Amino acid sequence: MIDVASGIRFERDGARARIVLDRPAAGNAIDLPMAKALVAAAILCDQDETIRCVELTGEGRFFCVGGDVAAFAGAENTAAFLSELAGVLHMALARLARMAKPLVVAVNGPAAGAGVSLAALGDLVLAKRSAHFTLAYGAIGLTPDGGATWLLPRLIGLRRAQDLIMSNRRVPAEEAALIGLITAMVEDADFAAEADAACARLVQGPTAALGAAKALLAASFANGLESQMELEARAIAAAGARGESREGVRAFLEKRPPNFLSLDTQGSAARQ
């Protein structure tokens, strides 16, 4: 159960789930109640087989300004507070990263600190033209969290990651798209419609195959070529045995769009 006062709003639209960072007056800054609620939402999305796509976005002007600095300052033991906050937040991010379904991050405004990590976590990341990204940790004498030091070198390369962390410079959405921090920049007026369309496409996609592909990509950085190809061979064989593949192949041969929504969560034809 997600506490409505936690700073997280959870919504469902059929097979699409929507997690909204909902502390707009605080720039959607992450405090401990929000981090705990994000864990609950991530577990729900991971475990509910009727959810085929998850969208993460923010309410109001900002996507997420990072950790709640006012809460840092008010903590009796700052080290213990930051350890707990980062640990809980990391539980949520790990669930969202590993769940076997696509994550769309709709960056509705500026992102800073851990907000950059949340944005970068998506399998598909769309950002408004007016959005921008700043690591910001150095400005308050802290080091990155939220997986930033793992995500950024893989997405944009070590040199760019070093630049963004050391300089704290602001990265406009257009540049973020060019360097691979996000998937695409979208004009502000088109943003909501583009995010809706992206989620709709993924809801209609082969969820099990997409989840398996997501896992293969995550494993690739730890494996040599032969080990990765073995995982690929096992994954494609498993995919071929599922109803998704049978429907996809049949649709290809019949020259029609596949209907993956006609399958149940086990990949079999849904009972009518």
PDB file of C-alpha atoms in Angstrom:
ATOM      1  CA  MET A   1       0.000   0.000   0.000  1.00  0.00           C
ATOM      2  CA  ILE A   2       1.404   3.399  -0.995  1.00  0.00           C
ATOM      3  CA  ASP A   3       0.770   6.230   1.484  1.00  0.00           C
ATOM      4  CA  VAL A   4      -0.944   9.089  -0.367  1.00  0.00           C
ATOM      5  CA  ALA A   5       0.991  11.555   1.813  1.00  0.00           C
ATOM      6  CA  SER A   6       4.353  10.026   0.902  1.00  0.00           C
ATOM      7  CA  GLY A   7       5.143  12.194  -2.101  1.00  0.00           C
ATOM      8  CA  ILE A   8       4.485   9.363  -4.573  1.00  0.00           C
ATOM      9  CA  ARG A   9       1.316   9.033  -6.636  1.00  0.00           C
ATOM     10  CA  PHE A  10       0.620   5.673  -8.232  1.00  0.00           C
ATOM     11  CA  GLU A  11      -1.833   5.398 -11.131  1.00  0.00           C
ATOM     12  CA  ARG A  12      -3.077   2.622 -13.410  1.00  0.00           C
ATOM     13  CA  ASP A  13      -4.446   2.862 -16.938  1.00  0.00           C
ATOM     14  CA  GLY A  14      -5.085  -0.698 -18.014  1.00  0.00           C
ATOM     15  CA  ALA A  15      -1.728  -2.445 -18.399  1.00  0.00           C
ATOM     16  CA  ARG A  16       0.191   0.811 -17.971  1.00  0.00           C
ATOM     17  CA  ALA A  17       1.376   1.901 -14.514  1.00  0.00           C
ATOM     18  CA  ARG A  18       2.396   5.476 -13.737  1.00  0.00           C
ATOM     19  CA  ILE A  19       4.628   6.500 -10.838  1.00  0.00           C
ATOM     20  CA  VAL A  20       4.509  10.251 -10.229  1.00  0.00           C
ATOM     21  CA  LEU A  21       6.988  12.064  -7.981  1.00  0.00           C
ATOM     22  CA  ASP A  22       4.503  14.316  -6.215  1.00  0.00           C
ATOM     23  CA  ARG A  23       6.172  16.914  -3.996  1.00  0.00           C
ATOM     24  CA  PRO A  24       5.947  19.824  -6.438  1.00  0.00           C
ATOM     25  CA  ALA A  25       6.388  22.535  -3.799  1.00  0.00           C
ATOM     26  CA  ALA A  26       9.762  20.964  -2.929  1.00  0.00           C
ATOM     27  CA  GLY A  27      10.795  20.337  -6.533  1.00  0.00           C
ATOM     28  CA  ASN A  28       9.966  16.641  -5.989  1.00  0.00           C
ATOM     29  CA  ALA A  29      12.985  16.394  -3.677  1.00  0.00           C
ATOM     30  CA  ILE A  30      13.484  12.901  -2.276  1.00  0.00           C
ATOM     31  CA  ASP A  31      12.986  12.518   1.472  1.00  0.00           C
ATOM     32  CA  LEU A  32      12.753   9.255   3.387  1.00  0.00           C
ATOM     33  CA  PRO A  33       8.944   8.839   3.108  1.00  0.00           C
ATOM     34  CA  MET A  34       9.151   9.363  -0.668  1.00  0.00           C
ATOM     35  CA  ALA A  35      12.028   6.881  -1.001  1.00  0.00           C
ATOM     36  CA  LYS A  36      10.085   4.254   0.968  1.00  0.00           C
ATOM     37  CA  ALA A  37       6.972   4.826  -1.128  1.00  0.00           C
ATOM     38  CA  LEU A  38       9.047   4.540  -4.295  1.00  0.00           C
ATOM     39  CA  VAL A  39      10.241   1.124  -3.109  1.00  0.00           C
ATOM     40  CA  ALA A  40       6.611   0.048  -2.579  1.00  0.00           C
ATOM     41  CA  ALA A  41       5.631   1.300  -6.039  1.00  0.00           C
ATOM     42  CA  ALA A  42       8.628  -0.400  -7.666  1.00  0.00           C
ATOM     43  CA  ILE A  43       7.825  -3.741  -5.991  1.00  0.00           C
ATOM     44  CA  LEU A  44       4.196  -3.455  -7.062  1.00  0.00           C
ATOM     45  CA  CYS A  45       5.217  -2.802 -10.676  1.00  0.00           C
ATOM     46  CA  ASP A  46       7.774  -5.612 -10.618  1.00  0.00           C
ATOM     47  CA  GLN A  47       5.422  -8.216  -9.165  1.00  0.00           C
ATOM     48  CA  ASP A  48       2.109  -7.405 -10.870  1.00  0.00           C
ATOM     49  CA  GLU A  49       2.077  -9.457 -14.079  1.00  0.00           C
ATOM     50  CA  THR A  50      -0.817  -7.433 -15.485  1.00  0.00           C
ATOM     51  CA  ILE A  51       1.457  -4.380 -15.740  1.00  0.00           C
ATOM     52  CA  ARG A  52       3.181  -4.311 -19.135  1.00  0.00           C
ATOM     53  CA  CYS A  53       4.831  -0.878 -19.055  1.00  0.00           C
ATOM     54  CA  VAL A  54       5.812   1.549 -16.269  1.00  0.00           C
ATOM     55  CA  GLU A  55       6.106   5.310 -16.650  1.00  0.00           C
ATOM     56  CA  LEU A  56       8.028   7.459 -14.157  1.00  0.00           C
ATOM     57  CA  THR A  57       7.518  11.231 -14.198  1.00  0.00           C
ATOM     58  CA  GLY A  58       7.270  14.272 -11.948  1.00  0.00           C
ATOM     59  CA  GLU A  59       4.462  16.603 -10.921  1.00  0.00           C
ATOM     60  CA  GLY A  60       4.805  20.330 -11.535  1.00  0.00           C
ATOM     61  CA  ARG A  61       7.712  22.323 -12.904  1.00  0.00           C
ATOM     62  CA  PHE A  62      10.541  19.952 -11.871  1.00  0.00           C
ATOM     63  CA  PHE A  63      11.191  16.288 -12.534  1.00  0.00           C
ATOM     64  CA  CYS A  64      13.295  15.848  -9.385  1.00  0.00           C
ATOM     65  CA  VAL A  65      15.868  18.143  -7.765  1.00  0.00           C
ATOM     66  CA  GLY A  66      17.535  15.220  -5.982  1.00  0.00           C
ATOM     67  CA  GLY A  67      17.703  14.580  -2.257  1.00  0.00           C
ATOM     68  CA  ASP A  68      15.903  16.867   0.171  1.00  0.00           C
ATOM     69  CA  VAL A  69      18.792  19.065   1.349  1.00  0.00           C
ATOM     70  CA  ALA A  70      16.655  20.624   4.082  1.00  0.00           C
ATOM     71  CA  ALA A  71      16.151  17.128   5.515  1.00  0.00           C
ATOM     72  CA  PHE A  72      19.923  16.560   5.384  1.00  0.00           C
ATOM     73  CA  ALA A  73      20.504  19.743   7.372  1.00  0.00           C
ATOM     74  CA  GLY A  74      17.904  18.819   9.978  1.00  0.00           C
ATOM     75  CA  ALA A  75      19.238  15.323  10.633  1.00  0.00           C
ATOM     76  CA  GLU A  76      20.768  14.673  14.057  1.00  0.00           C
ATOM     77  CA  ASN A  77      23.298  12.295  12.510  1.00  0.00           C
ATOM     78  CA  THR A  78      23.866  13.274   8.895  1.00  0.00           C
ATOM     79  CA  ALA A  79      25.956  10.224   7.995  1.00  0.00           C
ATOM     80  CA  ALA A  80      23.347   7.797   9.339  1.00  0.00           C
ATOM     81  CA  PHE A  81      20.539   9.730   7.657  1.00  0.00           C
ATOM     82  CA  LEU A  82      22.242   9.752   4.255  1.00  0.00           C
ATOM     83  CA  SER A  83      23.118   6.069   4.560  1.00  0.00           C
ATOM     84  CA  GLU A  84      19.484   5.179   5.200  1.00  0.00           C
ATOM     85  CA  LEU A  85      18.089   7.501   2.524  1.00  0.00           C
ATOM     86  CA  ALA A  86      20.513   6.313  -0.155  1.00  0.00           C
ATOM     87  CA  GLY A  87      20.024   2.664   0.841  1.00  0.00           C
ATOM     88  CA  VAL A  88      16.241   2.852   0.590  1.00  0.00           C
ATOM     89  CA  LEU A  89      16.358   4.804  -2.676  1.00  0.00           C
ATOM     90  CA  HIS A  90      18.760   2.254  -4.128  1.00  0.00           C
ATOM     91  CA  MET A  91      16.306  -0.558  -3.346  1.00  0.00           C
ATOM     92  CA  ALA A  92      13.718   1.232  -5.476  1.00  0.00           C
ATOM     93  CA  LEU A  93      16.098   1.916  -8.358  1.00  0.00           C
ATOM     94  CA  ALA A  94      17.339  -1.681  -8.417  1.00  0.00           C
ATOM     95  CA  ARG A  95      13.753  -2.986  -8.659  1.00  0.00           C
ATOM     96  CA  LEU A  96      12.894  -0.604 -11.483  1.00  0.00           C
ATOM     97  CA  ALA A  97      16.107  -1.445 -13.334  1.00  0.00           C
ATOM     98  CA  ARG A  98      15.703  -5.226 -13.025  1.00  0.00           C
ATOM     99  CA  MET A  99      11.952  -5.635 -13.531  1.00  0.00           C
ATOM    100  CA  ALA A 100      11.095  -7.673 -16.619  1.00  0.00           C
ATOM    101  CA  LYS A 101       9.094  -4.926 -18.315  1.00  0.00           C
ATOM    102  CA  PRO A 102      10.031  -1.608 -19.912  1.00  0.00           C
ATOM    103  CA  LEU A 103      10.452   1.597 -17.912  1.00  0.00           C
ATOM    104  CA  VAL A 104       9.659   4.891 -19.648  1.00  0.00           C
ATOM    105  CA  VAL A 105      10.973   7.983 -17.863  1.00  0.00           C
ATOM    106  CA  ALA A 106       9.199  11.188 -18.879  1.00  0.00           C
ATOM    107  CA  VAL A 107      11.428  14.026 -17.704  1.00  0.00           C
ATOM    108  CA  ASN A 108       8.940  16.871 -17.382  1.00  0.00           C
ATOM    109  CA  GLY A 109      11.430  19.454 -16.100  1.00  0.00           C
ATOM    110  CA  PRO A 110      14.865  20.032 -14.566  1.00  0.00           C
ATOM    111  CA  ALA A 111      16.630  17.113 -12.878  1.00  0.00           C
ATOM    112  CA  ALA A 112      19.481  17.360 -10.389  1.00  0.00           C
ATOM    113  CA  GLY A 113      21.446  15.024  -8.146  1.00  0.00           C
ATOM    114  CA  ALA A 114      19.636  11.715  -7.703  1.00  0.00           C
ATOM    115  CA  GLY A 115      16.998  13.076 -10.090  1.00  0.00           C
ATOM    116  CA  VAL A 116      19.543  12.619 -12.883  1.00  0.00           C
ATOM    117  CA  SER A 117      19.970   8.975 -11.852  1.00  0.00           C
ATOM    118  CA  LEU A 118      16.204   8.463 -11.839  1.00  0.00           C
ATOM    119  CA  ALA A 119      16.007   9.975 -15.313  1.00  0.00           C
ATOM    120  CA  ALA A 120      18.907   7.941 -16.715  1.00  0.00           C
ATOM    121  CA  LEU A 121      17.476   4.689 -15.355  1.00  0.00           C
ATOM    122  CA  GLY A 122      14.783   4.359 -18.017  1.00  0.00           C
ATOM    123  CA  ASP A 123      14.801   1.982 -20.957  1.00  0.00           C
ATOM    124  CA  LEU A 124      13.266   4.873 -22.891  1.00  0.00           C
ATOM    125  CA  VAL A 125      13.874   8.424 -21.636  1.00  0.00           C
ATOM    126  CA  LEU A 126      11.989  11.389 -23.090  1.00  0.00           C
ATOM    127  CA  ALA A 127      12.680  14.925 -21.890  1.00  0.00           C
ATOM    128  CA  LYS A 128      11.066  18.272 -22.559  1.00  0.00           C
ATOM    129  CA  ARG A 129      13.189  20.778 -24.432  1.00  0.00           C
ATOM    130  CA  SER A 130      12.981  23.006 -21.329  1.00  0.00           C
ATOM    131  CA  ALA A 131      14.408  20.264 -19.078  1.00  0.00           C
ATOM    132  CA  HIS A 132      18.060  20.210 -18.061  1.00  0.00           C
ATOM    133  CA  PHE A 133      20.356  17.978 -16.003  1.00  0.00           C
ATOM    134  CA  THR A 134      22.886  18.873 -13.275  1.00  0.00           C
ATOM    135  CA  LEU A 135      24.757  16.435 -11.036  1.00  0.00           C
ATOM    136  CA  ALA A 136      25.082  19.113  -8.303  1.00  0.00           C
ATOM    137  CA  TYR A 137      26.680  16.908  -5.635  1.00  0.00           C
ATOM    138  CA  GLY A 138      29.969  18.828  -5.570  1.00  0.00           C
ATOM    139  CA  ALA A 139      28.134  22.066  -4.845  1.00  0.00           C
ATOM    140  CA  ILE A 140      27.184  20.711  -1.399  1.00  0.00           C
ATOM    141  CA  GLY A 141      30.289  18.612  -0.789  1.00  0.00           C
ATOM    142  CA  LEU A 142      28.721  15.214  -1.462  1.00  0.00           C
ATOM    143  CA  THR A 143      29.432  12.293  -3.790  1.00  0.00           C
ATOM    144  CA  PRO A 144      26.960  10.864  -6.345  1.00  0.00           C
ATOM    145  CA  ASP A 145      24.386   8.222  -5.457  1.00  0.00           C
ATOM    146  CA  GLY A 146      21.405   6.628  -7.171  1.00  0.00           C
ATOM    147  CA  GLY A 147      23.717   4.586  -9.381  1.00  0.00           C
ATOM    148  CA  ALA A 148      25.065   7.680 -11.145  1.00  0.00           C
ATOM    149  CA  THR A 149      28.664   6.437 -11.164  1.00  0.00           C
ATOM    150  CA  TRP A 150      27.479   3.154 -12.756  1.00  0.00           C
ATOM    151  CA  LEU A 151      24.925   4.557 -15.184  1.00  0.00           C
ATOM    152  CA  LEU A 152      26.758   7.590 -16.541  1.00  0.00           C
ATOM    153  CA  PRO A 153      29.994   5.926 -17.759  1.00  0.00           C
ATOM    154  CA  ARG A 154      27.895   3.292 -19.543  1.00  0.00           C
ATOM    155  CA  LEU A 155      25.528   5.790 -21.145  1.00  0.00           C
ATOM    156  CA  ILE A 156      27.786   8.732 -21.995  1.00  0.00           C
ATOM    157  CA  GLY A 157      31.342   7.445 -21.456  1.00  0.00           C
ATOM    158  CA  LEU A 158      33.844   7.958 -18.651  1.00  0.00           C
ATOM    159  CA  ARG A 159      35.191  11.334 -19.827  1.00  0.00           C
ATOM    160  CA  ARG A 160      31.746  12.922 -20.055  1.00  0.00           C
ATOM    161  CA  ALA A 161      30.767  11.403 -16.715  1.00  0.00           C
ATOM    162  CA  GLN A 162      33.894  12.907 -15.152  1.00  0.00           C
ATOM    163  CA  ASP A 163      33.044  16.273 -16.678  1.00  0.00           C
ATOM    164  CA  LEU A 164      29.468  16.327 -15.393  1.00  0.00           C
ATOM    165  CA  ILE A 165      30.464  15.210 -11.884  1.00  0.00           C
ATOM    166  CA  MET A 166      33.506  17.478 -11.521  1.00  0.00           C
ATOM    167  CA  SER A 167      32.085  20.599 -13.151  1.00  0.00           C
ATOM    168  CA  ASN A 168      28.431  20.436 -12.009  1.00  0.00           C
ATOM    169  CA  ARG A 169      27.600  22.092 -15.300  1.00  0.00           C
ATOM    170  CA  ARG A 170      24.040  22.186 -16.568  1.00  0.00           C
ATOM    171  CA  VAL A 171      23.296  19.912 -19.530  1.00  0.00           C
ATOM    172  CA  PRO A 172      20.372  21.106 -21.705  1.00  0.00           C
ATOM    173  CA  ALA A 173      17.956  18.458 -22.972  1.00  0.00           C
ATOM    174  CA  GLU A 174      19.195  18.863 -26.532  1.00  0.00           C
ATOM    175  CA  GLU A 175      22.778  18.060 -25.495  1.00  0.00           C
ATOM    176  CA  ALA A 176      21.561  15.242 -23.220  1.00  0.00           C
ATOM    177  CA  ALA A 177      20.004  13.579 -26.272  1.00  0.00           C
ATOM    178  CA  LEU A 178      23.135  14.078 -28.378  1.00  0.00           C
ATOM    179  CA  ILE A 179      25.457  12.465 -25.801  1.00  0.00           C
ATOM    180  CA  GLY A 180      23.094   9.582 -24.992  1.00  0.00           C
ATOM    181  CA  LEU A 181      22.021  10.589 -21.485  1.00  0.00           C
ATOM    182  CA  ILE A 182      18.398  10.481 -22.684  1.00  0.00           C
ATOM    183  CA  THR A 183      16.705   8.837 -25.648  1.00  0.00           C
ATOM    184  CA  ALA A 184      15.115  11.928 -27.153  1.00  0.00           C
ATOM    185  CA  MET A 185      14.224  15.547 -26.542  1.00  0.00           C
ATOM    186  CA  VAL A 186      10.593  16.483 -27.190  1.00  0.00           C
ATOM    187  CA  GLU A 187       9.118  19.926 -27.684  1.00  0.00           C
ATOM    188  CA  ASP A 188       7.252  20.982 -24.556  1.00  0.00           C
ATOM    189  CA  ALA A 189       3.903  21.241 -26.332  1.00  0.00           C
ATOM    190  CA  ASP A 190       4.211  17.667 -27.652  1.00  0.00           C
ATOM    191  CA  PHE A 191       5.650  16.095 -24.514  1.00  0.00           C
ATOM    192  CA  ALA A 192       2.545  14.561 -22.934  1.00  0.00           C
ATOM    193  CA  ALA A 193       1.317  13.129 -26.224  1.00  0.00           C
ATOM    194  CA  GLU A 194       4.734  11.648 -27.069  1.00  0.00           C
ATOM    195  CA  ALA A 195       5.057  10.021 -23.646  1.00  0.00           C
ATOM    196  CA  ASP A 196       1.539   8.576 -23.956  1.00  0.00           C
ATOM    197  CA  ALA A 197       2.297   7.228 -27.420  1.00  0.00           C
ATOM    198  CA  ALA A 198       5.567   5.625 -26.279  1.00  0.00           C
ATOM    199  CA  CYS A 199       3.849   3.881 -23.368  1.00  0.00           C
ATOM    200  CA  ALA A 200       0.996   2.738 -25.616  1.00  0.00           C
ATOM    201  CA  ARG A 201       3.464   1.142 -28.060  1.00  0.00           C
ATOM    202  CA  LEU A 202       5.255  -0.696 -25.270  1.00  0.00           C
ATOM    203  CA  VAL A 203       2.016  -1.892 -23.657  1.00  0.00           C
ATOM    204  CA  GLN A 204       1.184  -3.546 -26.985  1.00  0.00           C
ATOM    205  CA  GLY A 205       4.654  -5.048 -27.353  1.00  0.00           C
ATOM    206  CA  PRO A 206       6.022  -8.512 -26.464  1.00  0.00           C
ATOM    207  CA  THR A 207       6.573  -7.815 -22.758  1.00  0.00           C
ATOM    208  CA  ALA A 208       8.377 -11.068 -21.920  1.00  0.00           C
ATOM    209  CA  ALA A 209      10.777 -10.697 -24.858  1.00  0.00           C
ATOM    210  CA  LEU A 210      11.450  -7.058 -24.022  1.00  0.00           C
ATOM    211  CA  GLY A 211      12.116  -7.977 -20.398  1.00  0.00           C
ATOM    212  CA  ALA A 212      14.546 -10.701 -21.450  1.00  0.00           C
ATOM    213  CA  ALA A 213      16.328  -8.301 -23.820  1.00  0.00           C
ATOM    214  CA  LYS A 214      16.596  -5.795 -20.961  1.00  0.00           C
ATOM    215  CA  ALA A 215      18.254  -8.455 -18.790  1.00  0.00           C
ATOM    216  CA  LEU A 216      20.679  -9.360 -21.588  1.00  0.00           C
ATOM    217  CA  LEU A 217      21.762  -5.744 -21.982  1.00  0.00           C
ATOM    218  CA  ALA A 218      22.330  -5.408 -18.241  1.00  0.00           C
ATOM    219  CA  ALA A 219      24.444  -8.583 -18.194  1.00  0.00           C
ATOM    220  CA  SER A 220      26.554  -7.607 -21.196  1.00  0.00           C
ATOM    221  CA  PHE A 221      28.993  -5.391 -19.283  1.00  0.00           C
ATOM    222  CA  ALA A 222      30.015  -8.263 -16.999  1.00  0.00           C
ATOM    223  CA  ASN A 223      30.494 -10.887 -19.725  1.00  0.00           C
ATOM    224  CA  GLY A 224      32.920 -11.689 -22.468  1.00  0.00           C
ATOM    225  CA  LEU A 225      31.611 -12.239 -26.002  1.00  0.00           C
ATOM    226  CA  GLU A 226      31.255 -16.015 -25.765  1.00  0.00           C
ATOM    227  CA  SER A 227      29.501 -15.881 -22.374  1.00  0.00           C
ATOM    228  CA  GLN A 228      27.102 -13.243 -23.639  1.00  0.00           C
ATOM    229  CA  MET A 229      26.329 -15.208 -26.799  1.00  0.00           C
ATOM    230  CA  GLU A 230      25.533 -18.254 -24.651  1.00  0.00           C
ATOM    231  CA  LEU A 231      23.038 -16.161 -22.683  1.00  0.00           C
ATOM    232  CA  GLU A 232      21.591 -14.894 -25.975  1.00  0.00           C
ATOM    233  CA  ALA A 233      21.208 -18.441 -27.302  1.00  0.00           C
ATOM    234  CA  ARG A 234      19.382 -19.542 -24.162  1.00  0.00           C
ATOM    235  CA  ALA A 235      17.181 -16.431 -24.148  1.00  0.00           C
ATOM    236  CA  ILE A 236      16.143 -16.698 -27.806  1.00  0.00           C
ATOM    237  CA  ALA A 237      15.348 -20.400 -27.367  1.00  0.00           C
ATOM    238  CA  ALA A 238      13.164 -19.609 -24.359  1.00  0.00           C
ATOM    239  CA  ALA A 239      11.478 -16.792 -26.273  1.00  0.00           C
ATOM    240  CA  GLY A 240      10.780 -19.075 -29.205  1.00  0.00           C
ATOM    241  CA  ALA A 241       8.853 -21.429 -26.935  1.00  0.00           C
ATOM    242  CA  ARG A 242       6.497 -18.673 -25.755  1.00  0.00           C
ATOM    243  CA  GLY A 243       3.214 -17.606 -27.248  1.00  0.00           C
ATOM    244  CA  GLU A 244       4.649 -14.182 -28.038  1.00  0.00           C
ATOM    245  CA  SER A 245       6.969 -15.679 -30.630  1.00  0.00           C
ATOM    246  CA  ARG A 246       4.268 -17.894 -32.103  1.00  0.00           C
ATOM    247  CA  GLU A 247       1.979 -14.875 -32.468  1.00  0.00           C
ATOM    248  CA  GLY A 248       4.778 -12.716 -33.881  1.00  0.00           C
ATOM    249  CA  VAL A 249       5.811 -15.282 -36.473  1.00  0.00           C
ATOM    250  CA  ARG A 250       2.199 -15.990 -37.447  1.00  0.00           C
ATOM    251  CA  ALA A 251       1.513 -12.272 -37.850  1.00  0.00           C
ATOM    252  CA  PHE A 252       4.642 -11.835 -39.970  1.00  0.00           C
ATOM    253  CA  LEU A 253       3.624 -14.643 -42.313  1.00  0.00           C
ATOM    254  CA  GLU A 254       0.042 -13.389 -42.487  1.00  0.00           C
ATOM    255  CA  LYS A 255       1.285  -9.851 -43.161  1.00  0.00           C
ATOM    256  CA  ARG A 256      -0.579  -8.264 -40.240  1.00  0.00           C
ATOM    257  CA  PRO A 257       0.429  -6.508 -37.001  1.00  0.00           C
ATOM    258  CA  PRO A 258       0.973  -8.920 -34.102  1.00  0.00           C
ATOM    259  CA  ASN A 259      -1.541  -8.888 -31.249  1.00  0.00           C
ATOM    260  CA  PHE A 260       0.524  -9.573 -28.149  1.00  0.00           C
ATOM    261  CA  LEU A 261      -2.290  -8.282 -25.950  1.00  0.00           C
ATOM    262  CA  SER A 262      -4.293 -11.373 -26.911  1.00  0.00           C
ATOM    263  CA  LEU A 263      -1.903 -13.440 -24.782  1.00  0.00           C
ATOM    264  CA  ASP A 264      -2.147 -13.907 -21.034  1.00  0.00           C
ATOM    265  CA  THR A 265       0.725 -13.279 -18.629  1.00  0.00           C
ATOM    266  CA  GLN A 266       2.111 -16.772 -19.290  1.00  0.00           C
ATOM    267  CA  GLY A 267       2.380 -16.079 -23.030  1.00  0.00           C
ATOM    268  CA  SER A 268      -0.533 -18.327 -23.979  1.00  0.00           C
ATOM    269  CA  ALA A 269      -3.654 -17.392 -25.905  1.00  0.00           C
ATOM    270  CA  ALA A 270      -5.973 -15.564 -23.528  1.00  0.00           C
ATOM    271  CA  ARG A 271      -9.246 -17.251 -22.785  1.00  0.00           C
ATOM    272  CA  GLN A 272     -12.211 -15.421 -24.213  1.00  0.00           C
TER     273      GLN A 272
END
